[in-house]
CSV table of C-alpha atoms in Angstrom, one decimal:
chain,number,residue,atom,x,y,z
A,1,MET,CA,14.6,-219.3,113.0
A,2,SER,CA,17.9,-220.0,111.5
A,3,SER,CA,19.2,-223.5,111.2
A,4,LYS,CA,22.7,-224.8,110.8
A,5,LYS,CA,23.7,-228.1,109.2
A,6,ILE,CA,26.2,-230.2,111.1
A,7,ASP,CA,28.5,-232.3,109.0
A,8,ILE,CA,28.8,-235.4,111.1
A,9,ALA,CA,31.4,-236.9,108.8
A,10,ALA,CA,33.8,-233.9,109.2
A,11,PRO,CA,35.8,-235.1,112.3
A,12,VAL,CA,36.3,-238.5,110.8
A,13,MET,CA,37.6,-236.9,107.6
A,14,LYS,CA,39.9,-234.5,109.5
A,15,LYS,CA,41.5,-237.5,111.3
A,16,ASN,CA,41.9,-239.3,108.0
A,17,ASP,CA,43.5,-236.3,106.4
A,18,ARG,CA,45.9,-235.8,109.2
A,19,ILE,CA,47.1,-239.5,108.9
A,20,ALA,CA,47.3,-239.1,105.1
A,21,ALA,CA,49.4,-235.9,105.3
A,22,ALA,CA,51.8,-237.6,107.7
A,23,LEU,CA,52.1,-240.6,105.5
A,24,ARG,CA,52.8,-238.4,102.4
A,25,ASP,CA,55.4,-236.5,104.3
A,26,THR,CA,57.1,-239.8,105.3
A,27,PHE,CA,56.9,-241.2,101.8
A,28,THR,CA,58.5,-238.0,100.4
A,29,LYS,CA,61.3,-238.0,102.9
A,30,ASN,CA,62.1,-241.6,102.0
A,31,GLY,CA,62.0,-241.0,98.3
A,32,VAL,CA,59.0,-243.3,97.8
A,33,PHE,CA,56.7,-242.1,95.0
A,34,VAL,CA,53.2,-243.3,95.9
A,35,ILE,CA,50.2,-243.6,93.6
A,36,ASN,CA,46.5,-244.3,94.5
A,37,LEU,CA,45.3,-246.5,91.6
A,38,ILE,CA,41.5,-246.1,91.1
A,39,SER,CA,39.2,-247.7,88.6
A,40,SER,CA,36.1,-249.8,88.2
A,41,PRO,CA,36.3,-253.5,88.9
A,42,GLY,CA,37.9,-255.3,86.0
A,43,SER,CA,39.6,-252.4,84.3
A,44,GLY,CA,42.9,-254.2,84.7
A,45,LYS,CA,44.5,-252.7,87.9
A,46,THR,CA,46.0,-256.0,89.0
A,47,THR,CA,47.1,-257.1,85.5
A,48,LEU,CA,48.9,-253.7,85.1
A,49,LEU,CA,50.6,-254.3,88.5
A,50,GLU,CA,51.8,-257.7,87.4
A,51,GLN,CA,53.5,-256.0,84.4
A,52,LEU,CA,55.0,-253.3,86.6
A,53,ALA,CA,56.2,-255.9,89.1
A,54,ARG,CA,58.0,-257.8,86.3
A,55,ALA,CA,59.5,-254.6,84.9
A,56,LEU,CA,60.5,-252.9,88.1
A,57,GLY,CA,61.3,-255.8,90.4
A,58,SER,CA,62.3,-254.7,93.9
A,59,ALA,CA,61.8,-251.0,92.9
A,60,ILE,CA,58.0,-251.5,93.4
A,61,ALA,CA,55.8,-252.5,96.3
A,62,VAL,CA,52.0,-252.9,96.3
A,63,ILE,CA,49.2,-252.4,98.8
A,64,GLU,CA,46.1,-254.3,97.6
A,65,GLY,CA,42.7,-253.1,98.6
A,66,ASP,CA,39.7,-255.4,98.1
A,67,ILE,CA,36.4,-255.8,99.9
A,68,GLN,CA,37.0,-259.5,100.2
A,69,THR,CA,39.5,-262.3,99.2
A,70,ARG,CA,43.3,-262.3,98.9
A,71,ARG,CA,43.0,-263.1,95.1
A,72,ASP,CA,44.9,-260.0,93.9
A,73,ALA,CA,47.7,-260.3,96.4
A,74,GLU,CA,48.1,-264.0,95.5
A,75,ARG,CA,48.4,-263.1,91.8
A,76,LEU,CA,51.1,-260.5,92.5
A,77,GLU,CA,53.0,-262.7,94.9
A,78,LYS,CA,53.6,-265.1,91.9
A,79,THR,CA,55.7,-262.3,90.3
A,80,GLY,CA,57.8,-262.0,93.4
A,81,CYS,CA,56.4,-258.6,94.2
A,82,ARG,CA,56.4,-257.3,97.7
A,83,VAL,CA,52.6,-257.0,98.4
A,84,HIS,CA,50.2,-256.6,101.4
A,85,GLN,CA,46.5,-257.3,101.0
A,86,ILE,CA,43.9,-255.2,102.9
A,87,GLU,CA,40.4,-256.7,103.0
A,88,THR,CA,38.0,-253.9,103.8
A,89,GLY,CA,35.2,-256.3,104.8
A,90,GLY,CA,32.5,-254.2,103.0
A,91,ALA,CA,33.9,-250.7,102.9
A,92,CYS,CA,33.9,-249.3,99.4
A,93,HIS,CA,37.3,-247.5,99.5
A,94,LEU,CA,40.5,-247.6,101.5
A,95,ASN,CA,41.3,-245.0,104.1
A,96,ALA,CA,44.6,-243.6,105.4
A,97,GLN,CA,44.7,-245.8,108.5
A,98,ASN,CA,44.4,-248.9,106.3
A,99,VAL,CA,47.4,-247.7,104.4
A,100,ALA,CA,49.4,-246.8,107.5
A,101,ASP,CA,48.8,-250.3,108.8
A,102,ALA,CA,49.9,-251.8,105.5
A,103,VAL,CA,53.0,-249.6,105.3
A,104,ASP,CA,54.1,-251.0,108.7
A,105,ALA,CA,53.3,-254.6,107.7
A,106,LEU,CA,55.3,-254.2,104.4
A,107,GLY,CA,58.3,-252.5,106.1
A,108,VAL,CA,58.1,-249.6,103.5
A,109,ILE,CA,60.1,-247.2,105.7
A,110,GLN,CA,62.6,-249.8,106.8
A,111,SER,CA,63.3,-250.8,103.2
A,112,PRO,CA,61.8,-248.2,100.9
A,113,PRO,CA,60.9,-249.1,97.3
A,114,LYS,CA,61.1,-246.4,94.6
A,115,VAL,CA,57.4,-246.7,93.8
A,116,LEU,CA,54.5,-247.8,96.1
A,117,VAL,CA,51.2,-248.5,94.4
A,118,ILE,CA,48.0,-248.5,96.5
A,119,GLU,CA,45.5,-250.4,94.5
A,120,ASN,CA,42.2,-249.1,95.8
A,121,VAL,CA,38.9,-251.1,95.9
A,122,GLY,CA,37.4,-251.4,92.4
A,123,ASN,CA,35.0,-248.5,92.4
A,124,LEU,CA,35.1,-245.4,90.2
A,125,VAL,CA,33.2,-243.3,92.6
A,126,CYS,CA,33.9,-243.5,96.3
A,127,PRO,CA,37.8,-243.8,96.5
A,128,SER,CA,38.2,-240.5,94.7
A,129,GLY,CA,37.3,-238.3,97.7
A,130,VAL,CA,39.5,-240.1,100.3
A,131,ASP,CA,43.1,-239.1,100.7
A,132,VAL,CA,45.3,-242.2,101.5
A,133,GLY,CA,48.6,-240.4,101.6
A,134,GLU,CA,49.4,-240.7,97.9
A,135,HIS,CA,51.4,-238.2,95.8
A,136,MET,CA,49.2,-238.8,92.8
A,137,LYS,CA,45.9,-240.4,91.9
A,138,VAL,CA,46.0,-242.5,88.7
A,139,ALA,CA,42.8,-243.7,87.0
A,140,ILE,CA,42.5,-246.6,84.7
A,141,LEU,CA,39.7,-246.5,82.1
A,142,SER,CA,39.6,-249.6,79.8
A,143,LEU,CA,38.1,-249.7,76.3
A,144,PRO,CA,35.2,-252.0,77.1
A,145,GLU,CA,33.9,-249.5,79.7
A,146,GLY,CA,33.1,-247.0,76.9
A,147,ASP,CA,34.3,-243.5,76.0
A,148,ASP,CA,31.5,-241.7,77.7
A,149,LYS,CA,32.6,-242.2,81.3
A,150,VAL,CA,34.7,-239.1,82.1
A,151,LEU,CA,31.8,-236.6,82.5
A,152,LYS,CA,29.5,-239.2,84.1
A,153,TYR,CA,32.0,-239.9,86.9
A,154,PRO,CA,33.9,-236.6,87.1
A,155,ALA,CA,35.1,-236.7,90.7
A,156,VAL,CA,38.1,-239.0,90.0
A,157,PHE,CA,39.0,-237.5,86.6
A,158,THR,CA,39.2,-234.1,88.2
A,159,ARG,CA,41.8,-235.2,90.6
A,160,ILE,CA,44.2,-237.5,88.6
A,161,GLY,CA,47.8,-236.8,87.6
A,162,ALA,CA,47.7,-239.7,85.1
A,163,LEU,CA,45.1,-241.4,83.0
A,164,VAL,CA,45.8,-245.0,81.9
A,165,ILE,CA,43.7,-246.1,78.9
A,166,ASN,CA,43.9,-249.9,79.1
A,167,LYS,CA,43.0,-252.9,76.9
A,168,ILE,CA,44.1,-251.2,73.7
A,169,ASP,CA,44.5,-254.7,72.3
A,170,LEU,CA,40.7,-254.7,71.9
A,171,ALA,CA,40.8,-251.5,69.7
A,172,ASN,CA,39.9,-253.6,66.6
A,173,VAL,CA,36.8,-255.0,68.1
A,174,LEU,CA,35.4,-252.1,70.2
A,175,ASP,CA,34.4,-248.5,69.3
A,176,PHE,CA,36.3,-246.2,71.7
A,177,ASP,CA,37.2,-242.6,70.9
A,178,VAL,CA,40.4,-241.9,72.9
A,179,GLU,CA,40.4,-238.3,71.8
A,180,ARG,CA,37.0,-237.8,73.2
A,181,VAL,CA,38.1,-239.2,76.6
A,182,VAL,CA,41.2,-237.0,76.7
A,183,ARG,CA,39.3,-233.9,75.6
A,184,GLU,CA,36.6,-234.4,78.2
A,185,CYS,CA,39.1,-235.1,80.9
A,186,SER,CA,40.9,-231.8,79.9
A,187,THR,CA,37.7,-229.9,80.6
A,188,LEU,CA,37.9,-231.1,84.2
A,189,ASN,CA,41.7,-231.2,84.8
A,190,GLY,CA,44.5,-229.1,83.5
A,191,ASP,CA,47.4,-231.3,84.5
A,192,PHE,CA,47.3,-235.0,83.7
A,193,ARG,CA,49.4,-237.3,81.5
A,194,THR,CA,47.8,-240.0,79.3
A,195,PHE,CA,49.1,-243.5,78.8
A,196,GLN,CA,47.6,-245.9,76.3
A,197,LEU,CA,48.6,-249.5,77.0
A,198,SER,CA,47.6,-253.1,77.1
A,199,ALA,CA,48.3,-254.6,80.5
A,200,LYS,CA,47.5,-258.0,79.0
A,201,THR,CA,50.1,-257.9,76.2
A,202,GLY,CA,52.5,-255.4,77.8
A,203,ALA,CA,52.3,-253.0,74.9
A,204,GLY,CA,52.8,-249.4,76.1
A,205,VAL,CA,53.6,-250.4,79.7
A,206,ARG,CA,57.3,-249.2,79.5
A,207,PRO,CA,56.5,-245.4,79.2
A,208,PHE,CA,54.3,-245.7,82.2
A,209,CYS,CA,57.1,-247.4,84.2
A,210,ASP,CA,59.5,-244.7,83.1
A,211,PHE,CA,57.1,-242.0,84.2
A,212,LEU,CA,56.8,-243.6,87.7
A,213,LEU,CA,60.6,-243.9,88.1
A,214,ARG,CA,61.1,-240.3,86.9
A,215,LYS,CA,58.6,-239.1,89.6
A,216,ALA,CA,60.4,-241.2,92.2
A,217,ALA,CA,63.8,-239.7,91.1
A,218,GLU,CA,62.4,-236.2,91.6
A,219,LEU,CA,61.6,-237.1,95.2
A,220,ALA,CA,64.9,-238.7,95.9
A,221,PRO,CA,66.3,-237.4,99.3
B,1,MET,CA,33.2,-248.4,132.0
B,2,SER,CA,31.1,-249.9,129.3
B,3,SER,CA,30.7,-248.2,126.0
B,4,LYS,CA,27.9,-248.4,123.4
B,5,LYS,CA,28.3,-247.8,119.7
B,6,ILE,CA,25.7,-245.5,118.2
B,7,ASP,CA,24.9,-246.2,114.6
B,8,ILE,CA,24.4,-242.6,113.3
B,9,ALA,CA,23.3,-243.9,109.9
B,10,ALA,CA,20.4,-246.0,111.3
B,11,PRO,CA,17.6,-243.3,111.4
B,12,VAL,CA,18.4,-242.3,107.8
B,13,MET,CA,18.3,-246.0,106.7
B,14,LYS,CA,15.0,-246.6,108.5
B,15,LYS,CA,13.4,-243.6,106.7
B,16,ASN,CA,14.8,-244.9,103.4
B,17,ASP,CA,13.4,-248.4,104.1
B,18,ARG,CA,10.0,-247.1,105.0
B,19,ILE,CA,9.8,-245.2,101.7
B,20,ALA,CA,11.1,-248.2,99.8
B,21,ALA,CA,8.5,-250.5,101.4
B,22,ALA,CA,5.7,-248.1,100.5
B,23,LEU,CA,7.0,-247.9,96.9
B,24,ARG,CA,7.2,-251.7,96.5
B,25,ASP,CA,3.6,-252.1,97.9
B,26,THR,CA,2.4,-249.5,95.3
B,27,PHE,CA,4.3,-251.2,92.5
B,28,THR,CA,2.8,-254.6,93.4
B,29,LYS,CA,-0.8,-253.3,93.6
B,30,ASN,CA,-0.4,-251.7,90.2
B,31,GLY,CA,1.1,-254.8,88.6
B,32,VAL,CA,4.5,-253.1,87.8
B,33,PHE,CA,7.5,-255.4,88.2
B,34,VAL,CA,10.4,-253.4,89.3
B,35,ILE,CA,14.1,-254.3,89.0
B,36,ASN,CA,17.1,-252.4,90.5
B,37,LEU,CA,19.9,-252.8,87.9
B,38,ILE,CA,23.4,-252.8,89.4
B,39,SER,CA,26.8,-253.1,87.8
B,40,SER,CA,30.1,-251.4,87.3
B,41,PRO,CA,30.3,-248.5,84.9
B,42,GLY,CA,30.5,-249.7,81.3
B,43,SER,CA,29.0,-253.2,81.9
B,44,GLY,CA,26.3,-252.4,79.4
B,45,LYS,CA,23.3,-251.4,81.6
B,46,THR,CA,22.1,-248.6,79.2
B,47,THR,CA,22.8,-250.7,76.1
B,48,LEU,CA,20.7,-253.6,77.5
B,49,LEU,CA,17.9,-251.0,78.2
B,50,GLU,CA,18.0,-249.8,74.6
B,51,GLN,CA,17.3,-253.5,73.6
B,52,LEU,CA,14.6,-253.9,76.2
B,53,ALA,CA,13.0,-250.6,75.1
B,54,ARG,CA,12.9,-251.8,71.5
B,55,ALA,CA,11.5,-255.2,72.4
B,56,LEU,CA,9.0,-254.1,75.0
B,57,GLY,CA,7.9,-250.7,73.7
B,58,SER,CA,5.4,-249.1,76.0
B,59,ALA,CA,5.5,-252.0,78.4
B,60,ILE,CA,8.7,-250.7,79.9
B,61,ALA,CA,9.7,-247.5,81.6
B,62,VAL,CA,13.1,-246.5,83.0
B,63,ILE,CA,14.6,-244.5,85.8
B,64,GLU,CA,18.2,-243.6,85.0
B,65,GLY,CA,20.6,-242.9,87.9
B,66,ASP,CA,23.9,-241.1,87.2
B,67,ILE,CA,26.2,-239.0,89.2
B,68,GLN,CA,26.2,-236.4,86.5
B,69,THR,CA,25.0,-235.8,82.9
B,70,ARG,CA,21.7,-236.8,81.1
B,71,ARG,CA,23.6,-239.0,78.6
B,72,ASP,CA,21.9,-242.2,79.4
B,73,ALA,CA,18.4,-240.8,79.4
B,74,GLU,CA,19.1,-239.1,76.0
B,75,ARG,CA,20.2,-242.5,74.6
B,76,LEU,CA,17.0,-244.1,75.7
B,77,GLU,CA,14.8,-241.3,74.6
B,78,LYS,CA,15.9,-242.0,71.0
B,79,THR,CA,14.3,-245.4,71.3
B,80,GLY,CA,11.0,-243.8,72.3
B,81,CYS,CA,11.3,-245.1,75.8
B,82,ARG,CA,9.6,-243.4,78.8
B,83,VAL,CA,12.5,-242.4,80.9
B,84,HIS,CA,13.4,-240.1,83.8
B,85,GLN,CA,17.0,-239.1,84.6
B,86,ILE,CA,18.2,-238.6,88.2
B,87,GLU,CA,21.5,-236.9,88.6
B,88,THR,CA,22.8,-237.7,92.2
B,89,GLY,CA,25.3,-234.9,92.1
B,90,GLY,CA,28.0,-237.0,93.7
B,91,ALA,CA,26.1,-239.7,95.6
B,92,CYS,CA,27.4,-243.1,94.8
B,93,HIS,CA,23.9,-244.8,94.7
B,94,LEU,CA,20.2,-244.0,94.4
B,95,ASN,CA,18.0,-243.9,97.4
B,96,ALA,CA,14.2,-244.6,97.8
B,97,GLN,CA,13.3,-240.9,97.8
B,98,ASN,CA,15.1,-240.4,94.5
B,99,VAL,CA,13.0,-243.2,93.1
B,100,ALA,CA,9.7,-241.8,94.6
B,101,ASP,CA,10.3,-238.5,93.0
B,102,ALA,CA,11.1,-240.1,89.6
B,103,VAL,CA,8.0,-242.3,89.9
B,104,ASP,CA,5.9,-239.1,90.3
B,105,ALA,CA,7.7,-237.4,87.4
B,106,LEU,CA,7.2,-240.4,85.1
B,107,GLY,CA,3.5,-240.9,86.0
B,108,VAL,CA,4.2,-244.5,86.8
B,109,ILE,CA,1.0,-244.9,88.9
B,110,GLN,CA,-1.2,-242.9,86.6
B,111,SER,CA,-0.1,-245.0,83.6
B,112,PRO,CA,1.6,-248.2,84.8
B,113,PRO,CA,4.1,-250.0,82.6
B,114,LYS,CA,4.5,-253.8,83.1
B,115,VAL,CA,8.2,-253.4,83.9
B,116,LEU,CA,10.0,-250.5,85.5
B,117,VAL,CA,13.8,-250.6,85.5
B,118,ILE,CA,15.8,-248.5,88.0
B,119,GLU,CA,19.3,-248.2,86.5
B,120,ASN,CA,21.4,-247.4,89.5
B,121,VAL,CA,24.7,-245.4,89.5
B,122,GLY,CA,27.5,-247.5,87.9
B,123,ASN,CA,29.0,-249.0,91.1
B,124,LEU,CA,29.3,-252.6,92.0
B,125,VAL,CA,29.6,-251.9,95.7
B,126,CYS,CA,27.4,-249.2,97.3
B,127,PRO,CA,24.0,-249.6,95.6
B,128,SER,CA,23.7,-253.2,96.8
B,129,GLY,CA,22.9,-252.2,100.4
B,130,VAL,CA,20.2,-249.6,99.7
B,131,ASP,CA,16.6,-250.6,99.1
B,132,VAL,CA,15.0,-248.4,96.4
B,133,GLY,CA,11.6,-250.2,96.4
B,134,GLU,CA,12.4,-252.8,93.8
B,135,HIS,CA,11.1,-256.4,93.6
B,136,MET,CA,14.4,-257.8,92.5
B,137,LYS,CA,18.0,-256.7,92.2
B,138,VAL,CA,19.6,-257.7,88.9
B,139,ALA,CA,23.4,-257.5,88.4
B,140,ILE,CA,25.2,-257.3,85.1
B,141,LEU,CA,28.7,-258.7,84.9
B,142,SER,CA,30.4,-258.3,81.5
B,143,LEU,CA,33.1,-260.5,80.1
B,144,PRO,CA,35.9,-257.9,80.0
B,145,GLU,CA,35.5,-257.4,83.8
B,146,GLY,CA,36.8,-260.9,84.4
B,147,ASP,CA,35.4,-264.0,86.0
B,148,ASP,CA,36.9,-263.5,89.4
B,149,LYS,CA,34.6,-260.7,90.6
B,150,VAL,CA,31.8,-262.5,92.4
B,151,LEU,CA,33.7,-263.4,95.6
B,152,LYS,CA,35.6,-260.0,95.5
B,153,TYR,CA,32.3,-258.1,95.5
B,154,PRO,CA,30.0,-260.4,97.3
B,155,ALA,CA,27.3,-258.0,98.6
B,156,VAL,CA,25.5,-257.5,95.4
B,157,PHE,CA,25.7,-261.1,94.2
B,158,THR,CA,24.3,-262.3,97.5
B,159,ARG,CA,21.1,-260.3,96.9
B,160,ILE,CA,20.3,-260.7,93.2
B,161,GLY,CA,17.4,-262.5,91.7
B,162,ALA,CA,19.0,-262.5,88.2
B,163,LEU,CA,22.6,-262.4,86.9
B,164,VAL,CA,23.1,-261.0,83.4
B,165,ILE,CA,26.4,-262.1,81.8
B,166,ASN,CA,26.9,-259.5,79.1
B,167,LYS,CA,29.2,-259.0,76.1
B,168,ILE,CA,29.2,-262.6,75.1
B,169,ASP,CA,30.0,-261.4,71.6
B,170,LEU,CA,33.6,-261.0,73.0
B,171,ALA,CA,33.8,-264.6,74.1
B,172,ASN,CA,36.2,-265.4,71.2
B,173,VAL,CA,38.8,-262.7,72.3
B,174,LEU,CA,38.5,-262.9,76.1
B,175,ASP,CA,39.1,-265.7,78.6
B,176,PHE,CA,36.0,-265.8,80.9
B,177,ASP,CA,34.8,-268.9,82.7
B,178,VAL,CA,31.0,-268.6,82.9
B,179,GLU,CA,30.7,-271.8,85.0
B,180,ARG,CA,33.1,-270.3,87.6
B,181,VAL,CA,31.0,-267.2,87.9
B,182,VAL,CA,27.7,-269.1,88.3
B,183,ARG,CA,29.3,-271.6,90.7
B,184,GLU,CA,30.8,-268.9,92.9
B,185,CYS,CA,27.5,-267.0,92.9
B,186,SER,CA,25.7,-270.2,93.9
B,187,THR,CA,27.9,-270.3,97.0
B,188,LEU,CA,26.4,-266.9,98.1
B,189,ASN,CA,22.9,-267.1,96.8
B,190,GLY,CA,20.5,-270.1,96.5
B,191,ASP,CA,17.9,-268.4,94.2
B,192,PHE,CA,19.0,-266.5,91.1
B,193,ARG,CA,18.5,-267.0,87.3
B,194,THR,CA,21.4,-266.5,84.9
B,195,PHE,CA,21.1,-264.9,81.4
B,196,GLN,CA,24.0,-264.9,78.9
B,197,LEU,CA,23.5,-262.2,76.3
B,198,SER,CA,25.0,-259.5,74.1
B,199,ALA,CA,23.3,-256.2,74.6
B,200,LYS,CA,25.3,-255.0,71.6
B,201,THR,CA,24.1,-257.6,69.1
B,202,GLY,CA,20.8,-258.5,70.8
B,203,ALA,CA,21.7,-262.2,71.1
B,204,GLY,CA,20.1,-263.7,74.1
B,205,VAL,CA,18.0,-260.6,75.0
B,206,ARG,CA,14.7,-262.2,74.3
B,207,PRO,CA,14.8,-264.8,77.2
B,208,PHE,CA,15.5,-261.9,79.6
B,209,CYS,CA,12.6,-259.9,78.2
B,210,ASP,CA,10.3,-263.0,78.6
B,211,PHE,CA,11.5,-263.4,82.2
B,212,LEU,CA,10.6,-259.8,83.1
B,213,LEU,CA,7.2,-260.1,81.4
B,214,ARG,CA,6.5,-263.4,83.3
B,215,LYS,CA,7.4,-261.7,86.6
B,216,ALA,CA,5.1,-258.8,85.8
B,217,ALA,CA,2.2,-261.2,84.9
B,218,GLU,CA,2.6,-262.9,88.3
B,219,LEU,CA,2.0,-259.6,90.0
B,220,ALA,CA,-1.0,-258.5,87.8
B,221,PRO,CA,-3.8,-257.2,90.0
C-alpha cells in the first residue's frame, strides 16, 4: 500500500505568499525599498534602527514585531521615527498579513518612505522561512553571539542580501573572527554584502544607510 | 451557523506530552535530575556546559540540540563529557521523541548520571512551550542581550525554575540592570532561583553546580 503525506501547512503558506507577493509589488511600484530585519533577541536591531532613524529622518519608516510589549516602538518614537508596533501575542515570527495591516496603519502607500524596515521577532530561526513582502532579508549577528553561528543556523544566512556584524565596539574584549563568519556565509550564499558597525556608537552605520538609499533609488518609479 | 475551531496540532502535542511524562517518570525513578536549557543563540549555553562538565565530571551528561552541525558536541567531548548531539535539520526546538532517542543512545538509564542537561536549540521563543521530559526549565540571559528581554519574551521566563545571568565579566563595559530583570521575571513567575555567573571565566559557576547536585540528591531513589 502506498501512502501520501499531506502538508497541512501548505494552504496557509500559499495564502501568506500571495499576500507577500502583492505587498512587494506595491512597494516596488511606490519606490519603497523594504528589508526584513532578522536576528536573535539582543543583537541590536532596535538600536540600529534608532541610528537609521536619526540619519534618514522621514526617508525611513519602521514596522516593529515583538511577541509582547510596545517597548521597541516607544524607543523609536523618541527619535521622531514613523513606526507601528505589531504584538504577535506568542507567534515566533511575523507573517505577511501582519505587515499588510501595519502598512495600512502607517499610511505607507499614501506617503511612501524611501526605506521601510520590518523588524521581525527576535529569533534567528523561524522568521527566515516566512515571506513578509520584503525585497531583501538582512541578518544581524553581534560579536557576543560568537563566530560559530552561521552554519548552526543556516536557513537565514542562506537567504540574506546583507549581513550586519554589530557591536564591533566590543572587538577588544571579545574573540570574534569576522573572516570566519563571512567565509562560512559565502559557502551558503553567493550574493550578500557585509557591514561591520556599532549601533551603539554609530561607527560604520553610514555605509549601511547609503546602501539602503541606493537600493531605494534603484526602485524609484 | 456556528463554527468550531479544530486545533490540528493537538494530537501531536498530546503524543509529545505522553512521551515527555514517561521520560520524566523514568528520570525521577533513576535519580537523574534533568534540566531543559533554553536561551538565544550565543548566550553561552555550551560554554556553561563546558564548565559544568569540568566541575561535575561523570556526574553530568548532556544532550545537545542544534539545527545543524556537531560543533557543540565536539566542544563538550574535549572535556571528556558524555554527550549526544541531535541535529533537528530545521526544526526550531527539540521534542520529547528526540530526547527519548538520545537517552537510549547515551545509555542514561543503564548508567545514570546525577544531572542530565538537555541543551535546546538556540531560540528564546519556541522551545519554551514543548515539554521534553525535564524536571526544570532553566533560561540563560546574557548581559549583551540587554535587560529589557523578560517581558518581551515572557513565555520562557514564566516557566523557568532557574535564571542564569551570564557574561557578568562584561559588566564593566555594558549597561545591564540585573535588578530590573529579576523584578520583571518575578512579575511572571513566583518560584525561580537566580544565578549570576561568567561561563567564560568560571566565576559564579560553583553555586549553580551545587544547586543542580542538591536537586539530584532530592530525587535520589
